[in-house]
GROMACS .gro file of C-alpha atoms in nm:
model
  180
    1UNK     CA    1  12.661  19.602  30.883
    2UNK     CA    2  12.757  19.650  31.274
    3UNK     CA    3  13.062  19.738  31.370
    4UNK     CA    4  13.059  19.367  31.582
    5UNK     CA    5  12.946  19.170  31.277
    6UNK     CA    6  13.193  19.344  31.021
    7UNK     CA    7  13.487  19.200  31.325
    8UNK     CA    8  13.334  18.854  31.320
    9UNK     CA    9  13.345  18.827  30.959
   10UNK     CA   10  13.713  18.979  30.924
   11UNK     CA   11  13.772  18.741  31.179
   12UNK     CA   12  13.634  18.436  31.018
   13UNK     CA   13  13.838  18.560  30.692
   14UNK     CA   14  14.170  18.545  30.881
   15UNK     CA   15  14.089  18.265  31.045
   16UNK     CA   16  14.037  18.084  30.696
   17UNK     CA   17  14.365  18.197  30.576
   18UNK     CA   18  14.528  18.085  30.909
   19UNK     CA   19  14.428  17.708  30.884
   20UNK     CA   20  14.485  17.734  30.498
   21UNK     CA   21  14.842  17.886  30.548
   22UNK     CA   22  14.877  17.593  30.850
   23UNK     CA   23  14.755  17.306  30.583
   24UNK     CA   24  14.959  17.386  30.326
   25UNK     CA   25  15.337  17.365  30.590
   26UNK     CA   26  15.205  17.041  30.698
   27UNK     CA   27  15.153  16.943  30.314
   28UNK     CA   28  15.520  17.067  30.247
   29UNK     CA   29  15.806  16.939  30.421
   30UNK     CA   30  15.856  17.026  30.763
   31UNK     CA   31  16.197  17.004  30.884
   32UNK     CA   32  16.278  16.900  31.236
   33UNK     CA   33  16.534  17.130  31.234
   34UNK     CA   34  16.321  17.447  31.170
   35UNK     CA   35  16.025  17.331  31.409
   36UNK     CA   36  16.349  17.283  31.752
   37UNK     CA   37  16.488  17.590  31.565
   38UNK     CA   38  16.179  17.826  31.627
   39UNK     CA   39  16.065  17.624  31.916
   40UNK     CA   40  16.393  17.652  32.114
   41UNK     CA   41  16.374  17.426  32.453
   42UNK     CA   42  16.014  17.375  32.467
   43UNK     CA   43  16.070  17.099  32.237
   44UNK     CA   44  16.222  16.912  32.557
   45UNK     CA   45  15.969  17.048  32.791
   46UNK     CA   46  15.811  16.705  32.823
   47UNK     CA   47  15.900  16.363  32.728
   48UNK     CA   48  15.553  16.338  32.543
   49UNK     CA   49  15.579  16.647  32.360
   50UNK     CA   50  15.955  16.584  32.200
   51UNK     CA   51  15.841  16.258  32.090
   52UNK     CA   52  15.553  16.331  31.962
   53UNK     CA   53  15.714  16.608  31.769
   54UNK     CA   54  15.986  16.335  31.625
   55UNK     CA   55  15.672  16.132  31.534
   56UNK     CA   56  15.542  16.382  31.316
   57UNK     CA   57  15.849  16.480  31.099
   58UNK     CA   58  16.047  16.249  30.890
   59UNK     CA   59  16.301  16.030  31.050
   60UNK     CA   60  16.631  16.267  31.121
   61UNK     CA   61  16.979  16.191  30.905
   62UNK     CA   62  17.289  16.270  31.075
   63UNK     CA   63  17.293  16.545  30.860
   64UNK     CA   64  17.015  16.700  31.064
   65UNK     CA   65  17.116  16.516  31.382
   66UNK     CA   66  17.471  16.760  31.341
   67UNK     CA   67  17.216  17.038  31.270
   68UNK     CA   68  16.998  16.969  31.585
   69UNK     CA   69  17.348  16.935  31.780
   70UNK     CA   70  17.465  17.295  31.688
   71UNK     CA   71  17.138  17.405  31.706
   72UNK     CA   72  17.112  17.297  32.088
   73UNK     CA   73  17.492  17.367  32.181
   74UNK     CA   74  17.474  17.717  32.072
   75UNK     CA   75  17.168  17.815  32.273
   76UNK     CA   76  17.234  17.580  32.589
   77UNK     CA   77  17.107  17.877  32.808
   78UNK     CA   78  16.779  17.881  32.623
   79UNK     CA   79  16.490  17.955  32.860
   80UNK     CA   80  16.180  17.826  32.790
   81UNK     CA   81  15.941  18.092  32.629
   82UNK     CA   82  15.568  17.904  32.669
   83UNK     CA   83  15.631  17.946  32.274
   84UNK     CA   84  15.562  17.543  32.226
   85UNK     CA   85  15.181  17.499  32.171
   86UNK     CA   86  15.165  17.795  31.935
   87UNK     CA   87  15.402  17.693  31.746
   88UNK     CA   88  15.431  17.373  31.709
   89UNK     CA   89  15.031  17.372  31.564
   90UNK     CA   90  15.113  17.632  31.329
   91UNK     CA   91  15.406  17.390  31.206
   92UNK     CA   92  15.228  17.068  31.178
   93UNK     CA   93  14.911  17.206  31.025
   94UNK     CA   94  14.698  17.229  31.352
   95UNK     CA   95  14.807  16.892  31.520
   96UNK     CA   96  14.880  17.054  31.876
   97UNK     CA   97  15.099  16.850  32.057
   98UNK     CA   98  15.119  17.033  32.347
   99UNK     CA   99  14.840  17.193  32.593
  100UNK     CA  100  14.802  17.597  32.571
  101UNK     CA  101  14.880  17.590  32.938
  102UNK     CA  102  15.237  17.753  32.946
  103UNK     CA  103  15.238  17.897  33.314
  104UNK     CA  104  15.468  17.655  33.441
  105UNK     CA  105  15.841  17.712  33.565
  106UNK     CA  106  16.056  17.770  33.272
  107UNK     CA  107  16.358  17.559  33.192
  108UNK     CA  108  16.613  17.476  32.957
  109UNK     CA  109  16.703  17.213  32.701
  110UNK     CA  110  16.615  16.913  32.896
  111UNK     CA  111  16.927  16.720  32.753
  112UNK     CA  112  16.786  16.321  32.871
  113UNK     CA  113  16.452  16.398  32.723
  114UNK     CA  114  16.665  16.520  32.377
  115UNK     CA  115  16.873  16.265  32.371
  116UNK     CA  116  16.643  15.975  32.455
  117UNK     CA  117  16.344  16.100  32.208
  118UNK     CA  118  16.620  16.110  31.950
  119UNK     CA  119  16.766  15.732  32.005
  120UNK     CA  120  16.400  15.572  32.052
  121UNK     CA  121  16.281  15.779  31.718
  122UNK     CA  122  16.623  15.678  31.510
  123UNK     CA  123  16.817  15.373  31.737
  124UNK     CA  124  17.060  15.360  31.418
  125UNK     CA  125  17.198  15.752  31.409
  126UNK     CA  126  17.550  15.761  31.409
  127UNK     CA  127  17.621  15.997  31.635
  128UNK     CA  128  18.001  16.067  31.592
  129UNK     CA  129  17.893  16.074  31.206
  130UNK     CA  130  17.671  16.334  31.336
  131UNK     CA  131  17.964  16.528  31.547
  132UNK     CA  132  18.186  16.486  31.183
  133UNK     CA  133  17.991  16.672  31.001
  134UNK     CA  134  17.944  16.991  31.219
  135UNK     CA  135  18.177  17.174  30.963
  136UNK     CA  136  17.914  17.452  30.865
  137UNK     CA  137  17.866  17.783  30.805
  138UNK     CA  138  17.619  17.823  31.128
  139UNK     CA  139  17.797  17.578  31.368
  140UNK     CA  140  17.942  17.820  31.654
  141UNK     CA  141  18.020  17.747  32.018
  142UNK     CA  142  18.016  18.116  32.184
  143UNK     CA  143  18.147  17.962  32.507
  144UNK     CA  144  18.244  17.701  32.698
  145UNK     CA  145  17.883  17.592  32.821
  146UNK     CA  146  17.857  17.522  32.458
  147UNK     CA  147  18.089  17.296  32.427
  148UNK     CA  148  18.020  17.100  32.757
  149UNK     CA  149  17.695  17.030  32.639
  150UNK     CA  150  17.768  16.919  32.296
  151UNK     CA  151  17.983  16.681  32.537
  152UNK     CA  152  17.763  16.587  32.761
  153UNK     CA  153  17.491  16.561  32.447
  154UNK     CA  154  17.723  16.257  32.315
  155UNK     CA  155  17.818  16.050  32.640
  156UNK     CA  156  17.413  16.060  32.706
  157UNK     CA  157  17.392  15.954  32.386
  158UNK     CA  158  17.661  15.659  32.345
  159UNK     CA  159  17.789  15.621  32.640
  160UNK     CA  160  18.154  15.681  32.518
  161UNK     CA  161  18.378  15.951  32.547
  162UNK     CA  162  18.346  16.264  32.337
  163UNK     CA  163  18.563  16.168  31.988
  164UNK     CA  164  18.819  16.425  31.970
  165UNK     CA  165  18.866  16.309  31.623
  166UNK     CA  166  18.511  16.349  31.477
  167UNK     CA  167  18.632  16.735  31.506
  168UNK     CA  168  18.978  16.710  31.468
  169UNK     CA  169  19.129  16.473  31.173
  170UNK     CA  170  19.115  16.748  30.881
  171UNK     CA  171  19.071  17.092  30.867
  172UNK     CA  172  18.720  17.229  30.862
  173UNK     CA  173  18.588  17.492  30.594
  174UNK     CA  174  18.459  17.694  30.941
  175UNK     CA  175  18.791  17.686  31.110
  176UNK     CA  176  18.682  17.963  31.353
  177UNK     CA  177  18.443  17.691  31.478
  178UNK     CA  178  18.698  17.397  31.496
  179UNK     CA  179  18.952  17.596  31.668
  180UNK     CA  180  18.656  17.723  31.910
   0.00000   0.00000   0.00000
């Protein structure tokens, strides 16, 4: 066998193993969490993208709505790694969502797109529920730009004031990330 065929056909095996490995996440449950999580801010990159990524994974709880809050607070100064096509395909079983074009400017969390994706998707998410329930082991704001966009995340959101109480009326089990 030539050294090109014996590279086609180890190709072709990996390949098989690639779109069975891809297959079987989109047969198990994929978590919306996990996909922004390894995504980052690509997830916001377009309007079309985030909500076709909401489309595709169960509807959120505020559960995961406090998770996706962290998750976005904590890494506010994201930049956008071209890291969406790739990986969003690998995490919905080969449904790209997203062209493999990834040479334009990079950007951050695009907080309107977030926000807006999220209330079209789930229009009944309570979203101070959400900010209530942020006592957890891997809820952190490392600085202030954290906080002001958890902030900001919420008055998009609601239109209301940040609820000082949703954070404040009992002591948290993570009281390093309450007093924060």
């Amino acid at each position: 066998m030539s050294q090109n065929a014996a590279s086609s056909s180890a190709a072709a095996a990996s390949g098989d193993r690639t779109a069975s490995s891809a297959a079987s996440m989109a047969s198990s449950s994929v978590s919306l969490v996990g996909v922004v999580e390894e995504m980052s801010c690509g997830a916001t990159r377009t309007p079309e993208t985030w909500r076709e990524l909401l489309q595709a994974v169960p509807e959120p709880s505020e559960n995961e709505l406090a998770q996706l809050l962290a998750f976005v607070a904590r890494t506010h100064n994201a930049v956008d790694e071209g890291r969406s096509a790739k990986t969003i395909t690998a995490a919905l079983g080969g449904l790209s969502l997203v062209d493999d074009d990834t040479s334009g400017a990079a950007g951050g969390w695009k907080l309107d797109v977030f926000v807006n994706g999220l209330r079209e998707r789930s229009p009944n998410l309570r979203w101070s529920d959400a900010l209530a329930r942020l006592d957890m082991p891997t809820f952190a704001l490392p600085d202030s730009g954290s906080f002001v966009t958890l902030v900001e995340i919420y008055r998009r959101a609601t239109g209301m004031p940040f609820p000082v109480w949703a954070c404040c009326r009992h002591v948290w089990t993570n009281a390093v990330a309450q007093l924060a």
